Amino acid sequence: MIILGIESSCDETAVAIVNSERKILSNQIYSQIKEHKEFGGVVPEVAARSHIECLPYLFQKSLQESSLTYSDLDGIAVTAGPGLIGGVMVGVIFAKTVASILKKPFIAVNHLEGHALTVRLTDKIEFPYLLLLASGGHCQFLLVEGINQYKQISTTVDDAAGEAFDKVAKMLNLDYPGGPAIEKLALKGNPKAFQFPKPLCEANRYDLSFSGLKTAVRQLIEKNDIEHIKNDICASFQDTVAEIFLYKINQAIEIINRDSPKKVNSFVIAGGVAANKYIREKISEFLINHGYNFIAPPIHLCTDNAAMIAWAGLELFTDWPYQ
Ligand code: KG4
Ligand code: ZN
């Protein structure tokens, strides 16, 4: 089976093609970073217009890259939410048009499900697994038991982790998106230079929170001449996010061991923040020491892409009871 995937829910326009042998036949991405940079964040109107311009071109490029024709496609999958509504509408209307002209199935995919299933494309992971989904809009622990079978264990009560990276980067006058900019400066800083708070890291408080951490960084910035301590702020902030994750992973494992009848041995991290090498390494070391199998998608498939949407579409379609 060959599925075309389309992603346009935020600031990446992406088209990809995957097959049921877990091969990514094409993976086209146009990042709008340059268009949003001057505004310090994504402007929904600019994003939607850019998706309109780029999608038809990427669609053709994707077919060329995979040496396929329209008739080879078995279905058209697209992110149908959550996301910026203008971009989502562009993608959905484009996908519905292509599907109806080609008389192929249209498959609506939840963006988070795309992130959640990426490791089944790249690493053939079996269900169930425990997932930390950390992106720009979401930060939650999920027990992934099957296609369409997700149990939320905990979630952020305020900012998402990626959102905290973006906001801290903005306070430090760094480029958008904030995650990669902070990770770069953190390489030259001391991760233990500043002690930032770790909100909700206490017994019997299972949700996540990043707002207090962000405020602590703001207060430090307001009281200091930051030019000489930028690297240390980035390193300490990044380290604190990693420490919060470790604390919360421990709690999530406790909950799963208590409540899940099935043994869960695999832990997965996905979403844009999973592209952070420092965080990946800290989590990997922690989980391997605790006897867990740790899997993170390759870095280029952590941030938004259409291969994950095509793959989730393929899994959903294969699992469809009405076929
Ligand atoms: O999954 P994603 O590409 O889009 C959403 O679904 O939100 O995640 C984007 C988020 C942004 O907040 C970005 O700053 C963050 O992921 N991010 C990172 C890194 N790369 C992207 N955060 C930390 N370190 C990174 N290397
Ligand atoms: Zn995403």
mmCIF file of C-alpha atoms and ligand atoms in Angstrom:
data_model
loop_
_atom_site.group_PDB
_atom_site.id
_atom_site.type_symbol
_atom_site.label_atom_id
_atom_site.label_comp_id
_atom_site.label_asym_id
_atom_site.label_seq_id
_atom_site.Cartn_x
_atom_site.Cartn_y
_atom_site.Cartn_z
ATOM 1 C CA MET A 1 0.000 0.000 0.000
ATOM 2 C CA ILE A 2 1.236 3.507 -0.846
ATOM 3 C CA ILE A 3 -0.076 6.577 1.002
ATOM 4 C CA LEU A 4 0.535 10.251 0.318
ATOM 5 C CA GLY A 5 0.647 12.474 3.412
ATOM 6 C CA ILE A 6 0.162 16.223 3.736
ATOM 7 C CA GLU A 7 1.087 18.402 6.725
ATOM 8 C CA SER A 8 0.206 22.095 6.925
ATOM 9 C CA SER A 9 -0.987 22.660 10.498
ATOM 10 C CA CYS A 10 1.724 25.149 11.493
ATOM 11 C CA ASP A 11 4.749 26.614 9.724
ATOM 12 C CA GLU A 12 5.979 23.641 7.697
ATOM 13 C CA THR A 13 4.402 22.777 4.376
ATOM 14 C CA ALA A 14 5.156 19.119 3.844
ATOM 15 C CA VAL A 15 4.239 16.301 1.475
ATOM 16 C CA ALA A 16 5.522 12.731 1.774
ATOM 17 C CA ILE A 17 4.864 9.270 0.432
ATOM 18 C CA VAL A 18 5.339 6.067 2.450
ATOM 19 C CA ASN A 19 4.556 2.432 1.763
ATOM 20 C CA SER A 20 3.518 -0.466 3.955
ATOM 21 C CA GLU A 21 7.098 -1.817 3.915
ATOM 22 C CA ARG A 22 7.949 1.215 6.079
ATOM 23 C CA LYS A 23 9.839 2.939 3.285
ATOM 24 C CA ILE A 24 9.733 6.709 2.999
ATOM 25 C CA LEU A 25 9.613 7.090 -0.772
ATOM 26 C CA SER A 26 9.567 10.868 -0.641
ATOM 27 C CA ASN A 27 9.788 13.471 2.122
ATOM 28 C CA GLN A 28 9.366 17.071 0.952
ATOM 29 C CA ILE A 29 9.398 19.890 3.489
ATOM 30 C CA TYR A 30 9.306 23.624 3.009
ATOM 31 C CA SER A 31 9.997 25.451 6.267
ATOM 32 C CA GLN A 32 8.460 28.922 6.547
ATOM 33 C CA ILE A 33 10.945 30.019 9.233
ATOM 34 C CA LYS A 34 12.274 32.872 7.080
ATOM 35 C CA GLU A 35 8.760 34.235 6.544
ATOM 36 C CA HIS A 36 7.969 34.370 10.268
ATOM 37 C CA LYS A 37 11.397 35.289 11.651
ATOM 38 C CA GLU A 38 10.866 39.060 11.665
ATOM 39 C CA PHE A 39 7.705 38.584 13.795
ATOM 40 C CA GLY A 40 9.426 36.341 16.366
ATOM 41 C CA GLY A 41 6.776 33.632 15.974
ATOM 42 C CA VAL A 42 4.291 32.084 13.549
ATOM 43 C CA VAL A 43 1.773 34.504 11.976
ATOM 44 C CA PRO A 44 -1.275 32.340 11.086
ATOM 45 C CA GLU A 45 -2.336 34.454 8.084
ATOM 46 C CA VAL A 46 1.175 34.410 6.588
ATOM 47 C CA ALA A 47 1.398 30.656 7.218
ATOM 48 C CA ALA A 48 -1.909 29.872 5.476
ATOM 49 C CA ARG A 49 -1.028 31.921 2.391
ATOM 50 C CA SER A 50 2.371 30.281 2.150
ATOM 51 C CA HIS A 51 0.790 26.785 2.339
ATOM 52 C CA ILE A 52 -1.494 27.724 -0.587
ATOM 53 C CA GLU A 53 1.526 28.685 -2.678
ATOM 54 C CA CYS A 54 3.734 25.731 -1.812
ATOM 55 C CA LEU A 55 1.460 22.705 -1.575
ATOM 56 C CA PRO A 56 0.820 22.066 -5.302
ATOM 57 C CA TYR A 57 4.542 22.388 -6.034
ATOM 58 C CA LEU A 58 5.566 19.994 -3.215
ATOM 59 C CA PHE A 59 2.902 17.513 -4.306
ATOM 60 C CA GLN A 60 4.432 17.333 -7.793
ATOM 61 C CA LYS A 61 7.961 17.179 -6.367
ATOM 62 C CA SER A 62 6.989 14.329 -4.102
ATOM 63 C CA LEU A 63 5.663 12.257 -7.003
ATOM 64 C CA GLN A 64 8.845 12.997 -8.961
ATOM 65 C CA GLU A 65 11.122 12.092 -6.040
ATOM 66 C CA SER A 66 9.379 8.748 -5.588
ATOM 67 C CA SER A 67 9.093 8.079 -9.348
ATOM 68 C CA LEU A 68 5.378 7.396 -8.879
ATOM 69 C CA THR A 69 2.295 8.517 -10.756
ATOM 70 C CA TYR A 70 -1.132 9.510 -9.419
ATOM 71 C CA SER A 71 -2.539 6.036 -9.994
ATOM 72 C CA ASP A 72 0.096 4.434 -7.721
ATOM 73 C CA LEU A 73 -1.346 6.195 -4.661
ATOM 74 C CA ASP A 74 -3.752 4.139 -2.539
ATOM 75 C CA GLY A 75 -4.918 6.980 -0.318
ATOM 76 C CA ILE A 76 -4.444 10.635 0.609
ATOM 77 C CA ALA A 77 -3.794 11.378 4.293
ATOM 78 C CA VAL A 78 -3.756 14.868 5.764
ATOM 79 C CA THR A 79 -3.466 16.574 9.135
ATOM 80 C CA ALA A 80 -7.056 17.524 9.969
ATOM 81 C CA GLY A 81 -6.208 19.074 13.359
ATOM 82 C CA PRO A 82 -5.171 20.277 15.831
ATOM 83 C CA GLY A 83 -3.312 23.269 14.427
ATOM 84 C CA LEU A 84 -3.707 26.752 13.002
ATOM 85 C CA ILE A 85 -7.093 26.638 11.319
ATOM 86 C CA GLY A 86 -6.071 28.495 8.138
ATOM 87 C CA GLY A 87 -3.252 26.049 7.417
ATOM 88 C CA VAL A 88 -5.338 23.009 8.364
ATOM 89 C CA MET A 89 -8.096 24.120 5.979
ATOM 90 C CA VAL A 90 -5.636 24.600 3.119
ATOM 91 C CA GLY A 91 -4.269 21.081 3.633
ATOM 92 C CA VAL A 92 -7.658 19.407 4.071
ATOM 93 C CA ILE A 93 -9.224 21.083 1.030
ATOM 94 C CA PHE A 94 -6.179 20.258 -1.092
ATOM 95 C CA ALA A 95 -6.223 16.609 0.061
ATOM 96 C CA LYS A 96 -9.984 16.252 -0.462
ATOM 97 C CA THR A 97 -9.683 17.688 -3.959
ATOM 98 C CA VAL A 98 -6.843 15.333 -4.908
ATOM 99 C CA ALA A 99 -8.674 12.355 -3.366
ATOM 100 C CA SER A 100 -11.918 13.070 -5.181
ATOM 101 C CA ILE A 101 -10.265 13.715 -8.566
ATOM 102 C CA LEU A 102 -8.185 10.532 -8.268
ATOM 103 C CA LYS A 103 -11.098 8.606 -6.698
ATOM 104 C CA LYS A 104 -8.853 7.529 -3.818
ATOM 105 C CA PRO A 105 -9.692 7.291 -0.092
ATOM 106 C CA PHE A 106 -9.328 10.471 1.957
ATOM 107 C CA ILE A 107 -7.808 9.855 5.421
ATOM 108 C CA ALA A 108 -8.025 12.512 8.142
ATOM 109 C CA VAL A 109 -5.148 12.280 10.620
ATOM 110 C CA ASN A 110 -4.782 13.860 14.034
ATOM 111 C CA HIS A 111 -1.407 15.635 14.078
ATOM 112 C CA LEU A 112 -0.566 14.205 17.516
ATOM 113 C CA GLU A 113 -1.259 10.698 16.263
ATOM 114 C CA GLY A 114 1.272 11.398 13.519
ATOM 115 C CA HIS A 115 3.947 12.181 16.131
ATOM 116 C CA ALA A 116 2.843 9.252 18.306
ATOM 117 C CA LEU A 117 3.165 6.609 15.566
ATOM 118 C CA THR A 118 6.418 7.824 13.917
ATOM 119 C CA VAL A 119 8.494 5.255 15.837
ATOM 120 C CA ARG A 120 6.428 2.458 14.312
ATOM 121 C CA LEU A 121 7.528 3.706 10.904
ATOM 122 C CA THR A 122 11.192 4.116 11.821
ATOM 123 C CA ASP A 123 11.728 1.411 14.457
ATOM 124 C CA LYS A 124 8.873 -1.094 14.071
ATOM 125 C CA ILE A 125 7.881 -0.684 17.725
ATOM 126 C CA GLU A 126 5.047 -2.906 18.953
ATOM 127 C CA PHE A 127 2.183 -1.677 21.159
ATOM 128 C CA PRO A 128 1.943 -0.838 23.995
ATOM 129 C CA TYR A 129 4.473 1.893 24.716
ATOM 130 C CA LEU A 130 4.694 4.865 26.998
ATOM 131 C CA LEU A 131 5.037 8.144 25.103
ATOM 132 C CA LEU A 132 6.201 11.611 26.059
ATOM 133 C CA LEU A 133 4.814 13.881 23.345
ATOM 134 C CA ALA A 134 6.584 17.230 23.649
ATOM 135 C CA SER A 135 5.903 19.742 20.902
ATOM 136 C CA GLY A 136 5.183 23.451 20.547
ATOM 137 C CA GLY A 137 1.524 23.092 21.452
ATOM 138 C CA HIS A 138 1.383 19.934 23.578
ATOM 139 C CA CYS A 139 3.239 18.237 26.375
ATOM 140 C CA GLN A 140 1.711 15.015 27.625
ATOM 141 C CA PHE A 141 2.377 11.451 28.669
ATOM 142 C CA LEU A 142 0.288 8.863 26.840
ATOM 143 C CA LEU A 143 -0.011 5.128 27.012
ATOM 144 C CA VAL A 144 -0.196 4.092 23.363
ATOM 145 C CA GLU A 145 -2.097 0.812 23.280
ATOM 146 C CA GLY A 146 -2.996 0.653 19.596
ATOM 147 C CA ILE A 147 -4.203 2.664 16.627
ATOM 148 C CA ASN A 148 -6.725 5.145 18.000
ATOM 149 C CA GLN A 149 -6.148 3.793 21.501
ATOM 150 C CA TYR A 150 -4.455 6.410 23.630
ATOM 151 C CA LYS A 151 -4.712 6.832 27.384
ATOM 152 C CA GLN A 152 -3.591 10.218 28.650
ATOM 153 C CA ILE A 153 -1.616 9.860 31.867
ATOM 154 C CA SER A 154 -0.744 13.507 32.408
ATOM 155 C CA THR A 155 -0.533 16.789 30.529
ATOM 156 C CA THR A 156 0.728 20.322 30.989
ATOM 157 C CA VAL A 157 -1.535 22.641 32.931
ATOM 158 C CA ASP A 158 -0.076 25.731 31.196
ATOM 159 C CA ASP A 159 2.707 26.036 28.595
ATOM 160 C CA ALA A 160 3.979 23.179 26.466
ATOM 161 C CA ALA A 161 7.713 22.446 26.731
ATOM 162 C CA GLY A 162 8.376 23.666 23.173
ATOM 163 C CA GLU A 163 6.383 26.815 23.895
ATOM 164 C CA ALA A 164 8.610 27.455 26.942
ATOM 165 C CA PHE A 165 11.709 27.057 24.734
ATOM 166 C CA ASP A 166 10.229 29.543 22.241
ATOM 167 C CA LYS A 167 9.259 32.092 24.917
ATOM 168 C CA VAL A 168 12.597 31.920 26.728
ATOM 169 C CA ALA A 169 14.407 32.317 23.398
ATOM 170 C CA LYS A 170 12.331 35.420 22.669
ATOM 171 C CA MET A 171 13.246 36.916 26.074
ATOM 172 C CA LEU A 172 16.911 36.354 25.195
ATOM 173 C CA ASN A 173 16.462 37.934 21.740
ATOM 174 C CA LEU A 174 17.299 34.657 20.031
ATOM 175 C CA ASP A 175 15.992 33.518 16.704
ATOM 176 C CA TYR A 176 12.682 31.762 16.216
ATOM 177 C CA PRO A 177 12.126 28.801 16.594
ATOM 178 C CA GLY A 178 13.543 28.910 20.093
ATOM 179 C CA GLY A 179 14.366 25.243 20.677
ATOM 180 C CA PRO A 180 17.290 24.892 18.252
ATOM 181 C CA ALA A 181 18.577 28.407 19.146
ATOM 182 C CA ILE A 182 18.679 27.577 22.875
ATOM 183 C CA GLU A 183 20.221 24.155 22.251
ATOM 184 C CA LYS A 184 23.029 25.800 20.256
ATOM 185 C CA LEU A 185 23.964 28.356 22.941
ATOM 186 C CA ALA A 186 23.548 25.776 25.700
ATOM 187 C CA LEU A 187 26.474 23.837 24.233
ATOM 188 C CA LYS A 188 28.753 26.660 25.445
ATOM 189 C CA GLY A 189 27.066 27.132 28.844
ATOM 190 C CA ASN A 190 27.076 25.547 32.291
ATOM 191 C CA PRO A 191 23.861 23.539 32.880
ATOM 192 C CA LYS A 192 24.202 23.955 36.647
ATOM 193 C CA ALA A 193 24.958 27.717 36.616
ATOM 194 C CA PHE A 194 21.426 28.664 37.726
ATOM 195 C CA GLN A 195 18.946 26.772 39.868
ATOM 196 C CA PHE A 196 15.541 27.243 38.267
ATOM 197 C CA PRO A 197 12.317 25.904 39.810
ATOM 198 C CA LYS A 198 10.849 22.604 38.637
ATOM 199 C CA PRO A 199 7.099 23.235 38.854
ATOM 200 C CA LEU A 200 4.840 20.374 39.980
ATOM 201 C CA CYS A 201 7.802 18.077 40.654
ATOM 202 C CA GLU A 202 6.378 16.757 43.900
ATOM 203 C CA ALA A 203 4.705 13.576 45.081
ATOM 204 C CA ASN A 204 1.054 13.113 44.035
ATOM 205 C CA ARG A 205 1.188 15.992 41.507
ATOM 206 C CA TYR A 206 1.206 14.190 38.188
ATOM 207 C CA ASP A 207 0.645 16.921 35.603
ATOM 208 C CA LEU A 208 3.369 19.072 34.041
ATOM 209 C CA SER A 209 3.905 22.827 34.176
ATOM 210 C CA PHE A 210 6.462 25.107 32.538
ATOM 211 C CA SER A 211 5.040 28.544 33.196
ATOM 212 C CA GLY A 212 6.821 29.056 36.544
ATOM 213 C CA LEU A 213 10.125 28.035 35.001
ATOM 214 C CA LYS A 214 9.651 30.577 32.218
ATOM 215 C CA THR A 215 8.806 33.300 34.777
ATOM 216 C CA ALA A 216 11.935 32.460 36.801
ATOM 217 C CA VAL A 217 14.052 32.897 33.672
ATOM 218 C CA ARG A 218 12.317 36.233 32.972
ATOM 219 C CA GLN A 219 13.065 37.476 36.508
ATOM 220 C CA LEU A 220 16.727 36.516 36.156
ATOM 221 C CA ILE A 221 16.927 38.322 32.808
ATOM 222 C CA GLU A 222 15.323 41.461 34.249
ATOM 223 C CA LYS A 223 17.860 41.632 37.097
ATOM 224 C CA ASN A 224 21.027 40.996 35.095
ATOM 225 C CA ASP A 225 23.039 42.160 32.142
ATOM 226 C CA ILE A 226 22.433 38.988 30.167
ATOM 227 C CA GLU A 227 25.060 39.296 27.447
ATOM 228 C CA HIS A 228 27.704 37.452 29.495
ATOM 229 C CA ILE A 229 25.371 34.834 30.924
ATOM 230 C CA LYS A 230 23.186 33.958 27.925
ATOM 231 C CA ASN A 231 24.899 30.610 27.349
ATOM 232 C CA ASP A 232 24.577 29.662 31.024
ATOM 233 C CA ILE A 233 20.883 30.656 31.060
ATOM 234 C CA CYS A 234 20.232 28.497 27.996
ATOM 235 C CA ALA A 235 22.156 25.531 29.409
ATOM 236 C CA SER A 236 20.484 25.796 32.839
ATOM 237 C CA PHE A 237 17.015 26.228 31.343
ATOM 238 C CA GLN A 238 17.497 23.234 29.031
ATOM 239 C CA ASP A 239 18.857 21.142 31.902
ATOM 240 C CA THR A 240 15.855 22.064 34.061
ATOM 241 C CA VAL A 241 13.432 20.959 31.330
ATOM 242 C CA ALA A 242 15.338 17.661 31.117
ATOM 243 C CA GLU A 243 15.202 17.245 34.913
ATOM 244 C CA ILE A 244 11.442 17.937 34.923
ATOM 245 C CA PHE A 245 11.022 15.269 32.229
ATOM 246 C CA LEU A 246 13.025 12.726 34.258
ATOM 247 C CA TYR A 247 10.920 13.366 37.353
ATOM 248 C CA LYS A 248 7.706 13.066 35.333
ATOM 249 C CA ILE A 249 8.891 9.957 33.460
ATOM 250 C CA ASN A 250 9.467 8.288 36.831
ATOM 251 C CA GLN A 251 5.955 9.207 37.926
ATOM 252 C CA ALA A 252 4.424 8.053 34.612
ATOM 253 C CA ILE A 253 6.189 4.690 34.949
ATOM 254 C CA GLU A 254 4.821 4.353 38.501
ATOM 255 C CA ILE A 255 1.283 5.041 37.260
ATOM 256 C CA ILE A 256 1.608 2.554 34.394
ATOM 257 C CA ASN A 257 3.013 -0.171 36.665
ATOM 258 C CA ARG A 258 0.138 0.421 39.070
ATOM 259 C CA ASP A 259 -2.735 0.704 36.582
ATOM 260 C CA SER A 260 -1.850 -1.135 33.391
ATOM 261 C CA PRO A 261 -2.570 -4.872 33.269
ATOM 262 C CA LYS A 262 -0.016 -5.276 30.452
ATOM 263 C CA LYS A 263 3.716 -4.860 31.087
ATOM 264 C CA VAL A 264 5.085 -1.808 29.291
ATOM 265 C CA ASN A 265 8.798 -2.039 28.451
ATOM 266 C CA SER A 266 9.237 0.624 25.799
ATOM 267 C CA PHE A 267 9.424 4.354 26.267
ATOM 268 C CA VAL A 268 9.179 6.760 23.344
ATOM 269 C CA ILE A 269 9.704 10.503 23.063
ATOM 270 C CA ALA A 270 8.254 12.390 20.089
ATOM 271 C CA GLY A 271 7.459 15.931 18.913
ATOM 272 C CA GLY A 272 9.752 18.885 18.209
ATOM 273 C CA VAL A 273 11.410 18.922 21.652
ATOM 274 C CA ALA A 274 12.501 15.313 21.069
ATOM 275 C CA ALA A 275 14.938 16.774 18.513
ATOM 276 C CA ASN A 276 16.986 18.165 21.424
ATOM 277 C CA LYS A 277 20.129 16.030 21.740
ATOM 278 C CA TYR A 278 20.847 16.990 25.359
ATOM 279 C CA ILE A 279 17.324 15.995 26.434
ATOM 280 C CA ARG A 280 17.401 12.775 24.368
ATOM 281 C CA GLU A 281 20.690 11.736 25.953
ATOM 282 C CA LYS A 282 19.576 12.453 29.513
ATOM 283 C CA ILE A 283 16.335 10.531 29.044
ATOM 284 C CA SER A 284 18.084 7.682 27.266
ATOM 285 C CA GLU A 285 20.651 7.261 30.071
ATOM 286 C CA PHE A 286 17.933 7.387 32.750
ATOM 287 C CA LEU A 287 15.659 4.845 31.050
ATOM 288 C CA ILE A 288 18.375 2.415 30.077
ATOM 289 C CA ASN A 289 19.535 2.428 33.736
ATOM 290 C CA HIS A 290 15.955 1.586 34.690
ATOM 291 C CA GLY A 291 15.782 -1.364 32.266
ATOM 292 C CA TYR A 292 13.584 0.324 29.662
ATOM 293 C CA ASN A 293 13.842 0.175 25.919
ATOM 294 C CA PHE A 294 14.149 3.848 24.829
ATOM 295 C CA ILE A 295 13.237 4.942 21.314
ATOM 296 C CA ALA A 296 13.227 8.395 19.746
ATOM 297 C CA PRO A 297 12.568 9.007 16.039
ATOM 298 C CA PRO A 298 15.517 10.303 13.985
ATOM 299 C CA ILE A 299 15.915 14.028 14.627
ATOM 300 C CA HIS A 300 14.510 15.142 11.246
ATOM 301 C CA LEU A 301 11.289 13.203 11.931
ATOM 302 C CA CYS A 302 10.757 14.703 15.410
ATOM 303 C CA THR A 303 9.770 18.135 14.149
ATOM 304 C CA ASP A 304 6.745 18.470 11.861
ATOM 305 C CA ASN A 305 6.891 16.481 8.644
ATOM 306 C CA ALA A 306 4.477 14.689 6.328
ATOM 307 C CA ALA A 307 6.063 11.219 6.509
ATOM 308 C CA MET A 308 4.527 10.851 9.967
ATOM 309 C CA ILE A 309 1.117 11.869 8.599
ATOM 310 C CA ALA A 310 1.372 9.474 5.642
ATOM 311 C CA TRP A 311 2.398 6.659 8.008
ATOM 312 C CA ALA A 312 -0.391 7.376 10.534
ATOM 313 C CA GLY A 313 -2.800 7.499 7.574
ATOM 314 C CA LEU A 314 -1.534 4.131 6.404
ATOM 315 C CA GLU A 315 -1.933 2.624 9.878
ATOM 316 C CA LEU A 316 -5.435 4.091 10.260
ATOM 317 C CA PHE A 317 -6.493 2.918 6.827
ATOM 318 C CA THR A 318 -5.127 -0.593 7.344
ATOM 319 C CA ASP A 319 -6.948 -0.742 10.688
ATOM 320 C CA TRP A 320 -10.227 0.599 9.256
ATOM 321 C CA PRO A 321 -13.101 -1.797 10.044
ATOM 322 C CA TYR A 322 -15.108 -0.751 6.937
ATOM 323 C CA GLN A 323 -12.620 -1.787 4.245
HETATM 324 O O1 KG4 B 1 6.348 19.085 16.751
HETATM 325 P P1 KG4 B 1 6.722 20.460 16.309
HETATM 326 O O2 KG4 B 1 7.619 20.598 15.113
HETATM 327 O O3 KG4 B 1 5.439 21.331 16.032
HETATM 328 C C1 KG4 B 1 4.286 21.248 16.829
HETATM 329 O O4 KG4 B 1 3.520 20.262 16.629
HETATM 330 O O5 KG4 B 1 4.170 22.099 17.717
HETATM 331 O O6 KG4 B 1 7.379 21.168 17.568
HETATM 332 C C2 KG4 B 1 7.846 22.489 17.485
HETATM 333 C C3 KG4 B 1 8.425 22.865 18.827
HETATM 334 C C4 KG4 B 1 8.838 24.322 18.904
HETATM 335 O O7 KG4 B 1 8.365 24.863 20.121
HETATM 336 C C5 KG4 B 1 10.361 24.255 18.862
HETATM 337 O O8 KG4 B 1 11.012 25.317 19.546
HETATM 338 C C6 KG4 B 1 10.614 22.926 19.536
HETATM 339 O O9 KG4 B 1 9.591 22.083 19.079
HETATM 340 N N1 KG4 B 1 11.922 22.392 19.138
HETATM 341 C C7 KG4 B 1 12.914 22.177 20.007
HETATM 342 C C8 KG4 B 1 14.028 21.767 19.226
HETATM 343 N N2 KG4 B 1 13.650 21.731 17.907
HETATM 344 C C9 KG4 B 1 12.343 22.125 17.881
HETATM 345 N N3 KG4 B 1 12.983 22.326 21.344
HETATM 346 C C10 KG4 B 1 14.152 22.040 21.939
HETATM 347 N N4 KG4 B 1 15.268 21.671 21.250
HETATM 348 C C11 KG4 B 1 15.250 21.510 19.909
HETATM 349 N N5 KG4 B 1 16.347 21.147 19.244
HETATM 350 ZN ZN ZN B 2 4.001 18.708 15.575
#
